[in-house]
Amino acid sequence: MNLIFLGPPGAGKGTHAQRLMSELGIPQISTGDILRKAIKNETKTGLEAKRYIDAGQLVPDEVVINIVKERLQESDCASGYILDGFPRTVAQAEALDTFATIDAALNLSVPDDMIIRRLSGRRVCLTCGYTTHISQMNGNDVCPACGDKLIQRKDDMPETIQNRLSVYAAQTAPLVEYYDRKGLLRTVEGTGTVEENHAAVRKALNL
Ligand code: AP5
């Protein structure tokens, strides 16, 4: 199954993609995680991407399109994948159509005030991509998946969250209509608990 997870920043795309990845045995391909790893490793792509990500702006289309195109050629994608955070512009979606066949685009819908609460408390592991919320950590900042330190992302600062929401509305929200027109859109309210939302995600995908 080849899936896209759509939705504003903080909607829970990564949370549910990670769960579904282990349940279905297909990889989660998060362009945000790939770019953050490139920044951490100070690669050429990472150095180029950093200023956009820190400001809450989108990285140029050609950079992320090439990343995804190459990643989908790896053997673990042969029986399916979850694209988390890609495509994010109509140009990216049109490019994706030239090298992939998508079965469904799952759209998680969450209001802005809830997004701001979730993102301001989010903590992530830059080594393995594990994501949690301070309310779940009991003061422990060690990643339970790989043992590295859980940190706050630079783009989860309040002013950058606002920028990301504006960028989402202007550049990514049109993809909801794009996939609706293709008959691939499945929208889920992402306002419940993680368990409730995950059950709704599975139901929307007929799993
Ligand atoms: P990216 O990493 O993709 O960020 P995003 O889309 O803004 O999404 P987030 O990771 O912030 O949120 P999420 O929906 O995954 O929510 P999560 O599950 O973590 O991209 C970052 C940057 O990279 C972009 O701004 C851009 O610069 C660049 N980039 C990436 N892809 C690009 C592309 N295609 N083109 C151009 N540039 C690109 O959940 C959030 C928090 O809420 C967590 O703490 C979680 O524990 C908590 N939570 C989740 N669900 C629930 C729930 N039901 N109840 C309570 N808490 C919950």
PDB file of C-alpha atoms and ligand atoms in Angstrom:
ATOM      1  CA  MET A   1       0.000   0.000   0.000  1.00  0.00           C
ATOM      2  CA  ASN A   2       1.474   3.378  -1.044  1.00  0.00           C
ATOM      3  CA  LEU A   3       0.175   6.087   1.286  1.00  0.00           C
ATOM      4  CA  ILE A   4       0.487   9.833   1.741  1.00  0.00           C
ATOM      5  CA  PHE A   5      -0.096  11.432   5.161  1.00  0.00           C
ATOM      6  CA  LEU A   6      -1.316  15.003   4.759  1.00  0.00           C
ATOM      7  CA  GLY A   7      -2.162  17.550   7.410  1.00  0.00           C
ATOM      8  CA  PRO A   8      -0.906  20.699   9.122  1.00  0.00           C
ATOM      9  CA  PRO A   9       2.251  20.707  11.269  1.00  0.00           C
ATOM     10  CA  GLY A  10       1.581  18.860  14.516  1.00  0.00           C
ATOM     11  CA  ALA A  11      -1.521  17.061  13.232  1.00  0.00           C
ATOM     12  CA  GLY A  12       0.022  13.698  14.168  1.00  0.00           C
ATOM     13  CA  LYS A  13       1.318  12.568  10.758  1.00  0.00           C
ATOM     14  CA  GLY A  14       4.579  11.264  12.213  1.00  0.00           C
ATOM     15  CA  THR A  15       2.904   9.699  15.266  1.00  0.00           C
ATOM     16  CA  HIS A  16       0.467   7.644  13.196  1.00  0.00           C
ATOM     17  CA  ALA A  17       2.914   6.931  10.366  1.00  0.00           C
ATOM     18  CA  GLN A  18       5.359   5.427  12.907  1.00  0.00           C
ATOM     19  CA  ARG A  19       2.639   3.196  14.357  1.00  0.00           C
ATOM     20  CA  LEU A  20       1.380   2.081  10.976  1.00  0.00           C
ATOM     21  CA  MET A  21       4.927   1.409   9.832  1.00  0.00           C
ATOM     22  CA  SER A  22       5.399  -1.218  12.531  1.00  0.00           C
ATOM     23  CA  GLU A  23       1.906  -2.639  12.057  1.00  0.00           C
ATOM     24  CA  LEU A  24       2.127  -2.961   8.256  1.00  0.00           C
ATOM     25  CA  GLY A  25       5.866  -3.588   7.935  1.00  0.00           C
ATOM     26  CA  ILE A  26       6.336  -0.791   5.397  1.00  0.00           C
ATOM     27  CA  PRO A  27       8.693   2.184   5.811  1.00  0.00           C
ATOM     28  CA  GLN A  28       7.688   5.667   6.941  1.00  0.00           C
ATOM     29  CA  ILE A  29       9.416   8.179   4.696  1.00  0.00           C
ATOM     30  CA  SER A  30       9.471  11.513   6.496  1.00  0.00           C
ATOM     31  CA  THR A  31      11.088  14.276   4.471  1.00  0.00           C
ATOM     32  CA  GLY A  32      11.346  16.304   7.700  1.00  0.00           C
ATOM     33  CA  ASP A  33      13.333  13.491   9.413  1.00  0.00           C
ATOM     34  CA  ILE A  34      15.567  13.018   6.352  1.00  0.00           C
ATOM     35  CA  LEU A  35      16.311  16.749   6.213  1.00  0.00           C
ATOM     36  CA  ARG A  36      16.972  16.994   9.974  1.00  0.00           C
ATOM     37  CA  LYS A  37      19.395  14.069   9.736  1.00  0.00           C
ATOM     38  CA  ALA A  38      21.156  15.816   6.827  1.00  0.00           C
ATOM     39  CA  ILE A  39      21.455  18.963   8.956  1.00  0.00           C
ATOM     40  CA  LYS A  40      22.858  16.960  11.877  1.00  0.00           C
ATOM     41  CA  ASN A  41      25.422  15.308   9.562  1.00  0.00           C
ATOM     42  CA  GLU A  42      26.234  18.690   7.947  1.00  0.00           C
ATOM     43  CA  THR A  43      25.783  17.345   4.405  1.00  0.00           C
ATOM     44  CA  LYS A  44      25.452  19.733   1.424  1.00  0.00           C
ATOM     45  CA  THR A  45      21.660  19.190   1.395  1.00  0.00           C
ATOM     46  CA  GLY A  46      21.520  19.735   5.155  1.00  0.00           C
ATOM     47  CA  LEU A  47      23.421  23.005   4.959  1.00  0.00           C
ATOM     48  CA  GLU A  48      21.074  24.216   2.207  1.00  0.00           C
ATOM     49  CA  ALA A  49      17.905  23.073   4.043  1.00  0.00           C
ATOM     50  CA  LYS A  50      18.755  24.460   7.494  1.00  0.00           C
ATOM     51  CA  ARG A  51      17.858  28.110   6.921  1.00  0.00           C
ATOM     52  CA  TYR A  52      14.458  27.203   5.465  1.00  0.00           C
ATOM     53  CA  ILE A  53      13.554  24.726   8.223  1.00  0.00           C
ATOM     54  CA  ASP A  54      14.657  26.987  11.080  1.00  0.00           C
ATOM     55  CA  ALA A  55      12.472  29.774   9.635  1.00  0.00           C
ATOM     56  CA  GLY A  56       9.461  27.486   9.145  1.00  0.00           C
ATOM     57  CA  GLN A  57       9.654  27.853   5.347  1.00  0.00           C
ATOM     58  CA  LEU A  58       9.528  25.030   2.813  1.00  0.00           C
ATOM     59  CA  VAL A  59      12.768  23.666   1.399  1.00  0.00           C
ATOM     60  CA  PRO A  60      12.866  24.158  -2.432  1.00  0.00           C
ATOM     61  CA  ASP A  61      10.779  21.627  -4.368  1.00  0.00           C
ATOM     62  CA  GLU A  62      13.661  20.201  -6.430  1.00  0.00           C
ATOM     63  CA  VAL A  63      15.628  19.301  -3.287  1.00  0.00           C
ATOM     64  CA  VAL A  64      12.831  17.263  -1.665  1.00  0.00           C
ATOM     65  CA  ILE A  65      11.580  15.760  -4.943  1.00  0.00           C
ATOM     66  CA  ASN A  66      15.053  14.315  -5.595  1.00  0.00           C
ATOM     67  CA  ILE A  67      15.298  12.977  -2.030  1.00  0.00           C
ATOM     68  CA  VAL A  68      11.948  11.159  -2.315  1.00  0.00           C
ATOM     69  CA  LYS A  69      12.539   9.904  -5.851  1.00  0.00           C
ATOM     70  CA  GLU A  70      15.820   8.270  -4.764  1.00  0.00           C
ATOM     71  CA  ARG A  71      14.382   6.919  -1.496  1.00  0.00           C
ATOM     72  CA  LEU A  72      11.453   5.200  -3.252  1.00  0.00           C
ATOM     73  CA  GLN A  73      13.911   3.213  -5.363  1.00  0.00           C
ATOM     74  CA  GLU A  74      15.280   1.439  -2.274  1.00  0.00           C
ATOM     75  CA  SER A  75      14.282  -2.192  -1.842  1.00  0.00           C
ATOM     76  CA  ASP A  76      12.304  -1.721   1.388  1.00  0.00           C
ATOM     77  CA  CYS A  77       9.732   0.360  -0.542  1.00  0.00           C
ATOM     78  CA  ALA A  78       8.863  -2.503  -2.895  1.00  0.00           C
ATOM     79  CA  SER A  79       5.798  -3.603  -0.917  1.00  0.00           C
ATOM     80  CA  GLY A  80       4.606  -0.142   0.062  1.00  0.00           C
ATOM     81  CA  TYR A  81       5.481   3.019   2.026  1.00  0.00           C
ATOM     82  CA  ILE A  82       4.028   5.919   3.964  1.00  0.00           C
ATOM     83  CA  LEU A  83       5.027   9.372   2.725  1.00  0.00           C
ATOM     84  CA  ASP A  84       4.965  11.659   5.782  1.00  0.00           C
ATOM     85  CA  GLY A  85       5.315  15.355   4.947  1.00  0.00           C
ATOM     86  CA  PHE A  86       5.605  14.885   1.181  1.00  0.00           C
ATOM     87  CA  PRO A  87       4.177  16.183  -1.103  1.00  0.00           C
ATOM     88  CA  ARG A  88       3.712  19.635   0.349  1.00  0.00           C
ATOM     89  CA  THR A  89       3.114  21.720  -2.775  1.00  0.00           C
ATOM     90  CA  VAL A  90       1.144  21.083  -5.951  1.00  0.00           C
ATOM     91  CA  ALA A  91       4.460  20.994  -7.869  1.00  0.00           C
ATOM     92  CA  GLN A  92       5.696  18.189  -5.566  1.00  0.00           C
ATOM     93  CA  ALA A  93       2.418  16.263  -6.010  1.00  0.00           C
ATOM     94  CA  GLU A  94       2.640  16.577  -9.797  1.00  0.00           C
ATOM     95  CA  ALA A  95       6.251  15.365  -9.724  1.00  0.00           C
ATOM     96  CA  LEU A  96       5.281  12.426  -7.488  1.00  0.00           C
ATOM     97  CA  ASP A  97       2.638  11.408 -10.036  1.00  0.00           C
ATOM     98  CA  THR A  98       5.437  10.850 -12.561  1.00  0.00           C
ATOM     99  CA  PHE A  99       7.317   8.259 -10.461  1.00  0.00           C
ATOM    100  CA  ALA A 100       4.803   6.702  -8.004  1.00  0.00           C
ATOM    101  CA  THR A 101       1.284   5.309  -7.842  1.00  0.00           C
ATOM    102  CA  ILE A 102      -0.552   6.329  -4.686  1.00  0.00           C
ATOM    103  CA  ASP A 103      -3.382   4.271  -3.159  1.00  0.00           C
ATOM    104  CA  ALA A 104      -4.685   6.824  -0.630  1.00  0.00           C
ATOM    105  CA  ALA A 105      -3.954  10.274   0.813  1.00  0.00           C
ATOM    106  CA  LEU A 106      -4.891  10.415   4.479  1.00  0.00           C
ATOM    107  CA  ASN A 107      -5.653  13.935   5.703  1.00  0.00           C
ATOM    108  CA  LEU A 108      -5.483  14.557   9.469  1.00  0.00           C
ATOM    109  CA  SER A 109      -7.571  17.579  10.405  1.00  0.00           C
ATOM    110  CA  VAL A 110      -6.705  19.427  13.664  1.00  0.00           C
ATOM    111  CA  PRO A 111      -7.536  23.027  14.749  1.00  0.00           C
ATOM    112  CA  ASP A 112      -4.698  25.557  15.195  1.00  0.00           C
ATOM    113  CA  ASP A 113      -5.016  25.960  18.999  1.00  0.00           C
ATOM    114  CA  MET A 114      -4.540  22.221  19.508  1.00  0.00           C
ATOM    115  CA  ILE A 115      -1.591  22.192  17.099  1.00  0.00           C
ATOM    116  CA  ILE A 116       0.141  24.942  19.063  1.00  0.00           C
ATOM    117  CA  ARG A 117      -0.296  22.979  22.341  1.00  0.00           C
ATOM    118  CA  ARG A 118       1.042  19.789  20.778  1.00  0.00           C
ATOM    119  CA  LEU A 119       4.040  21.353  19.043  1.00  0.00           C
ATOM    120  CA  SER A 120       5.179  23.487  21.958  1.00  0.00           C
ATOM    121  CA  GLY A 121       5.429  20.323  24.117  1.00  0.00           C
ATOM    122  CA  ARG A 122       6.885  18.011  21.476  1.00  0.00           C
ATOM    123  CA  ARG A 123      10.293  16.389  22.032  1.00  0.00           C
ATOM    124  CA  VAL A 124      12.104  14.406  19.331  1.00  0.00           C
ATOM    125  CA  CYS A 125      15.142  12.209  18.872  1.00  0.00           C
ATOM    126  CA  LEU A 126      17.317  13.514  16.028  1.00  0.00           C
ATOM    127  CA  THR A 127      19.040  10.137  15.698  1.00  0.00           C
ATOM    128  CA  CYS A 128      16.080   7.809  15.110  1.00  0.00           C
ATOM    129  CA  GLY A 129      13.090  10.147  14.641  1.00  0.00           C
ATOM    130  CA  TYR A 130      11.209   8.976  17.777  1.00  0.00           C
ATOM    131  CA  THR A 131       8.628  11.601  18.768  1.00  0.00           C
ATOM    132  CA  THR A 132       6.817  12.206  22.036  1.00  0.00           C
ATOM    133  CA  HIS A 133       5.287  14.967  24.165  1.00  0.00           C
ATOM    134  CA  ILE A 134       6.562  16.331  27.499  1.00  0.00           C
ATOM    135  CA  SER A 135       3.297  15.163  29.093  1.00  0.00           C
ATOM    136  CA  GLN A 136       4.385  11.558  28.382  1.00  0.00           C
ATOM    137  CA  MET A 137       8.045  11.802  29.478  1.00  0.00           C
ATOM    138  CA  ASN A 138       7.928  11.905  33.317  1.00  0.00           C
ATOM    139  CA  GLY A 139      10.934  14.246  33.232  1.00  0.00           C
ATOM    140  CA  ASN A 140      13.076  11.654  31.404  1.00  0.00           C
ATOM    141  CA  ASP A 141      14.763  13.030  28.245  1.00  0.00           C
ATOM    142  CA  VAL A 142      16.387   9.771  27.042  1.00  0.00           C
ATOM    143  CA  CYS A 143      15.022   8.313  23.778  1.00  0.00           C
ATOM    144  CA  PRO A 144      13.428   4.931  24.628  1.00  0.00           C
ATOM    145  CA  ALA A 145      14.133   3.700  21.075  1.00  0.00           C
ATOM    146  CA  CYS A 146      17.879   4.435  20.731  1.00  0.00           C
ATOM    147  CA  GLY A 147      19.135   6.059  23.960  1.00  0.00           C
ATOM    148  CA  ASP A 148      20.023   9.462  22.453  1.00  0.00           C
ATOM    149  CA  LYS A 149      18.729  12.688  24.016  1.00  0.00           C
ATOM    150  CA  LEU A 150      15.200  13.944  23.289  1.00  0.00           C
ATOM    151  CA  ILE A 151      15.242  17.621  22.318  1.00  0.00           C
ATOM    152  CA  GLN A 152      12.877  20.433  21.304  1.00  0.00           C
ATOM    153  CA  ARG A 153      12.999  21.159  17.557  1.00  0.00           C
ATOM    154  CA  LYS A 154      14.078  24.732  16.699  1.00  0.00           C
ATOM    155  CA  ASP A 155      11.008  25.096  14.486  1.00  0.00           C
ATOM    156  CA  ASP A 156       8.725  24.259  17.447  1.00  0.00           C
ATOM    157  CA  MET A 157       9.299  27.742  18.952  1.00  0.00           C
ATOM    158  CA  PRO A 158       6.021  29.757  19.059  1.00  0.00           C
ATOM    159  CA  GLU A 159       6.845  32.322  16.326  1.00  0.00           C
ATOM    160  CA  THR A 160       8.083  29.627  13.936  1.00  0.00           C
ATOM    161  CA  ILE A 161       4.959  27.505  14.549  1.00  0.00           C
ATOM    162  CA  GLN A 162       2.869  30.474  13.347  1.00  0.00           C
ATOM    163  CA  ASN A 163       4.982  30.733  10.178  1.00  0.00           C
ATOM    164  CA  ARG A 164       4.572  27.010   9.530  1.00  0.00           C
ATOM    165  CA  LEU A 165       0.790  27.267   9.900  1.00  0.00           C
ATOM    166  CA  SER A 166       0.701  30.159   7.381  1.00  0.00           C
ATOM    167  CA  VAL A 167       2.929  28.228   4.969  1.00  0.00           C
ATOM    168  CA  TYR A 168       0.667  25.184   5.352  1.00  0.00           C
ATOM    169  CA  ALA A 169      -2.480  27.220   4.561  1.00  0.00           C
ATOM    170  CA  ALA A 170      -0.917  28.880   1.513  1.00  0.00           C
ATOM    171  CA  GLN A 171       1.090  26.042  -0.034  1.00  0.00           C
ATOM    172  CA  THR A 172      -0.006  22.642   1.312  1.00  0.00           C
ATOM    173  CA  ALA A 173      -3.753  22.906   2.019  1.00  0.00           C
ATOM    174  CA  PRO A 174      -4.520  22.969  -1.773  1.00  0.00           C
ATOM    175  CA  LEU A 175      -3.354  19.334  -1.858  1.00  0.00           C
ATOM    176  CA  VAL A 176      -6.519  18.301  -0.003  1.00  0.00           C
ATOM    177  CA  GLU A 177      -8.524  19.285  -3.075  1.00  0.00           C
ATOM    178  CA  TYR A 178      -5.851  17.841  -5.399  1.00  0.00           C
ATOM    179  CA  TYR A 179      -6.241  14.350  -3.898  1.00  0.00           C
ATOM    180  CA  ASP A 180     -10.011  14.706  -3.459  1.00  0.00           C
ATOM    181  CA  ARG A 181     -10.324  15.284  -7.210  1.00  0.00           C
ATOM    182  CA  LYS A 182      -8.391  12.065  -7.800  1.00  0.00           C
ATOM    183  CA  GLY A 183     -10.720  10.142  -5.449  1.00  0.00           C
ATOM    184  CA  LEU A 184      -7.804   9.296  -3.116  1.00  0.00           C
ATOM    185  CA  LEU A 185      -8.602  11.549  -0.141  1.00  0.00           C
ATOM    186  CA  ARG A 186      -9.511  10.062   3.284  1.00  0.00           C
ATOM    187  CA  THR A 187     -10.048  12.715   5.969  1.00  0.00           C
ATOM    188  CA  VAL A 188      -9.823  11.893   9.683  1.00  0.00           C
ATOM    189  CA  GLU A 189     -10.468  14.246  12.626  1.00  0.00           C
ATOM    190  CA  GLY A 190      -7.184  14.219  14.551  1.00  0.00           C
ATOM    191  CA  THR A 191      -8.561  15.729  17.763  1.00  0.00           C
ATOM    192  CA  GLY A 192      -8.959  12.575  19.887  1.00  0.00           C
ATOM    193  CA  THR A 193      -6.359  10.629  21.836  1.00  0.00           C
ATOM    194  CA  VAL A 194      -3.547   8.909  19.929  1.00  0.00           C
ATOM    195  CA  GLU A 195      -5.379   5.571  20.312  1.00  0.00           C
ATOM    196  CA  GLU A 196      -8.724   6.994  19.124  1.00  0.00           C
ATOM    197  CA  ASN A 197      -7.129   8.728  16.165  1.00  0.00           C
ATOM    198  CA  HIS A 198      -5.134   5.671  15.223  1.00  0.00           C
ATOM    199  CA  ALA A 199      -8.288   3.539  15.146  1.00  0.00           C
ATOM    200  CA  ALA A 200      -9.907   6.190  12.909  1.00  0.00           C
ATOM    201  CA  VAL A 201      -6.856   6.204  10.617  1.00  0.00           C
ATOM    202  CA  ARG A 202      -7.004   2.420  10.228  1.00  0.00           C
ATOM    203  CA  LYS A 203     -10.751   2.530   9.562  1.00  0.00           C
ATOM    204  CA  ALA A 204     -10.362   5.261   6.922  1.00  0.00           C
ATOM    205  CA  LEU A 205      -7.761   3.100   5.162  1.00  0.00           C
ATOM    206  CA  ASN A 206      -9.929  -0.045   5.453  1.00  0.00           C
ATOM    207  CA  LEU A 207      -7.287  -1.786   7.596  1.00  0.00           C
TER     208      LEU A 207
HETATM  209  P1  AP5 B   1       8.171  18.026   9.159  1.00  0.00           P
HETATM  210  O1  AP5 B   1       9.100  17.369  10.070  1.00  0.00           O
HETATM  211  O2  AP5 B   1       7.459  17.216   8.114  1.00  0.00           O
HETATM  212  O3  AP5 B   1       7.139  18.850  10.022  1.00  0.00           O
HETATM  213  P2  AP5 B   1       5.558  19.092   9.876  1.00  0.00           P
HETATM  214  O4  AP5 B   1       4.849  18.677   8.650  1.00  0.00           O
HETATM  215  O5  AP5 B   1       5.474  20.514  10.199  1.00  0.00           O
HETATM  216  O6  AP5 B   1       4.980  18.087  10.789  1.00  0.00           O
HETATM  217  P3  AP5 B   1       5.396  17.835  12.204  1.00  0.00           P
HETATM  218  O7  AP5 B   1       6.526  16.846  12.248  1.00  0.00           O
HETATM  219  O8  AP5 B   1       5.627  19.133  12.900  1.00  0.00           O
HETATM  220  O9  AP5 B   1       4.051  17.241  12.819  1.00  0.00           O
HETATM  221  P4  AP5 B   1       3.327  15.857  12.679  1.00  0.00           P
HETATM  222  O10 AP5 B   1       2.051  16.060  11.936  1.00  0.00           O
HETATM  223  O11 AP5 B   1       4.252  14.779  12.205  1.00  0.00           O
HETATM  224  O12 AP5 B   1       2.937  15.653  14.200  1.00  0.00           O
HETATM  225  P5  AP5 B   1       3.569  14.683  15.286  1.00  0.00           P
HETATM  226  O13 AP5 B   1       3.133  13.284  15.016  1.00  0.00           O
HETATM  227  O14 AP5 B   1       5.028  14.942  15.487  1.00  0.00           O
HETATM  228  O15 AP5 B   1       8.900  19.199   8.379  1.00  0.00           O
HETATM  229  C1  AP5 B   1       9.729  20.144   9.039  1.00  0.00           C
HETATM  230  C2  AP5 B   1      10.293  21.119   8.037  1.00  0.00           C
HETATM  231  O16 AP5 B   1      11.052  20.413   7.027  1.00  0.00           O
HETATM  232  C3  AP5 B   1       9.250  21.909   7.226  1.00  0.00           C
HETATM  233  O17 AP5 B   1       8.789  23.047   7.921  1.00  0.00           O
HETATM  234  C4  AP5 B   1      10.058  22.251   5.969  1.00  0.00           C
HETATM  235  O18 AP5 B   1      10.936  23.306   6.205  1.00  0.00           O
HETATM  236  C5  AP5 B   1      10.884  20.993   5.738  1.00  0.00           C
HETATM  237  N1  AP5 B   1      10.194  20.030   4.866  1.00  0.00           N
HETATM  238  C6  AP5 B   1       9.790  18.763   5.209  1.00  0.00           C
HETATM  239  N2  AP5 B   1       9.170  18.175   4.162  1.00  0.00           N
HETATM  240  C7  AP5 B   1       9.184  19.086   3.143  1.00  0.00           C
HETATM  241  C8  AP5 B   1       8.668  19.076   1.825  1.00  0.00           C
HETATM  242  N3  AP5 B   1       8.006  18.022   1.334  1.00  0.00           N
HETATM  243  N4  AP5 B   1       8.849  20.191   1.069  1.00  0.00           N
HETATM  244  C9  AP5 B   1       9.513  21.257   1.531  1.00  0.00           C
HETATM  245  N5  AP5 B   1      10.015  21.336   2.785  1.00  0.00           N
HETATM  246  C10 AP5 B   1       9.853  20.257   3.579  1.00  0.00           C
HETATM  247  O19 AP5 B   1       2.761  15.187  16.586  1.00  0.00           O
HETATM  248  C11 AP5 B   1       3.022  16.472  17.140  1.00  0.00           C
HETATM  249  C12 AP5 B   1       3.013  16.384  18.687  1.00  0.00           C
HETATM  250  O20 AP5 B   1       1.686  16.069  19.114  1.00  0.00           O
HETATM  251  C13 AP5 B   1       3.917  15.282  19.273  1.00  0.00           C
HETATM  252  O21 AP5 B   1       4.474  15.743  20.463  1.00  0.00           O
HETATM  253  C14 AP5 B   1       2.953  14.109  19.535  1.00  0.00           C
HETATM  254  O22 AP5 B   1       3.409  13.307  20.604  1.00  0.00           O
HETATM  255  C15 AP5 B   1       1.680  14.869  19.896  1.00  0.00           C
HETATM  256  N6  AP5 B   1       0.453  14.167  19.499  1.00  0.00           N
HETATM  257  C16 AP5 B   1       0.220  13.544  18.309  1.00  0.00           C
HETATM  258  N7  AP5 B   1      -1.029  13.054  18.284  1.00  0.00           N
HETATM  259  C17 AP5 B   1      -1.596  13.388  19.482  1.00  0.00           C
HETATM  260  C18 AP5 B   1      -2.868  13.178  20.068  1.00  0.00           C
HETATM  261  N8  AP5 B   1      -3.825  12.527  19.418  1.00  0.00           N
HETATM  262  N9  AP5 B   1      -3.108  13.668  21.305  1.00  0.00           N
HETATM  263  C19 AP5 B   1      -2.151  14.333  21.961  1.00  0.00           C
HETATM  264  N10 AP5 B   1      -0.912  14.569  21.476  1.00  0.00           N
HETATM  265  C20 AP5 B   1      -0.637  14.106  20.245  1.00  0.00           C
END
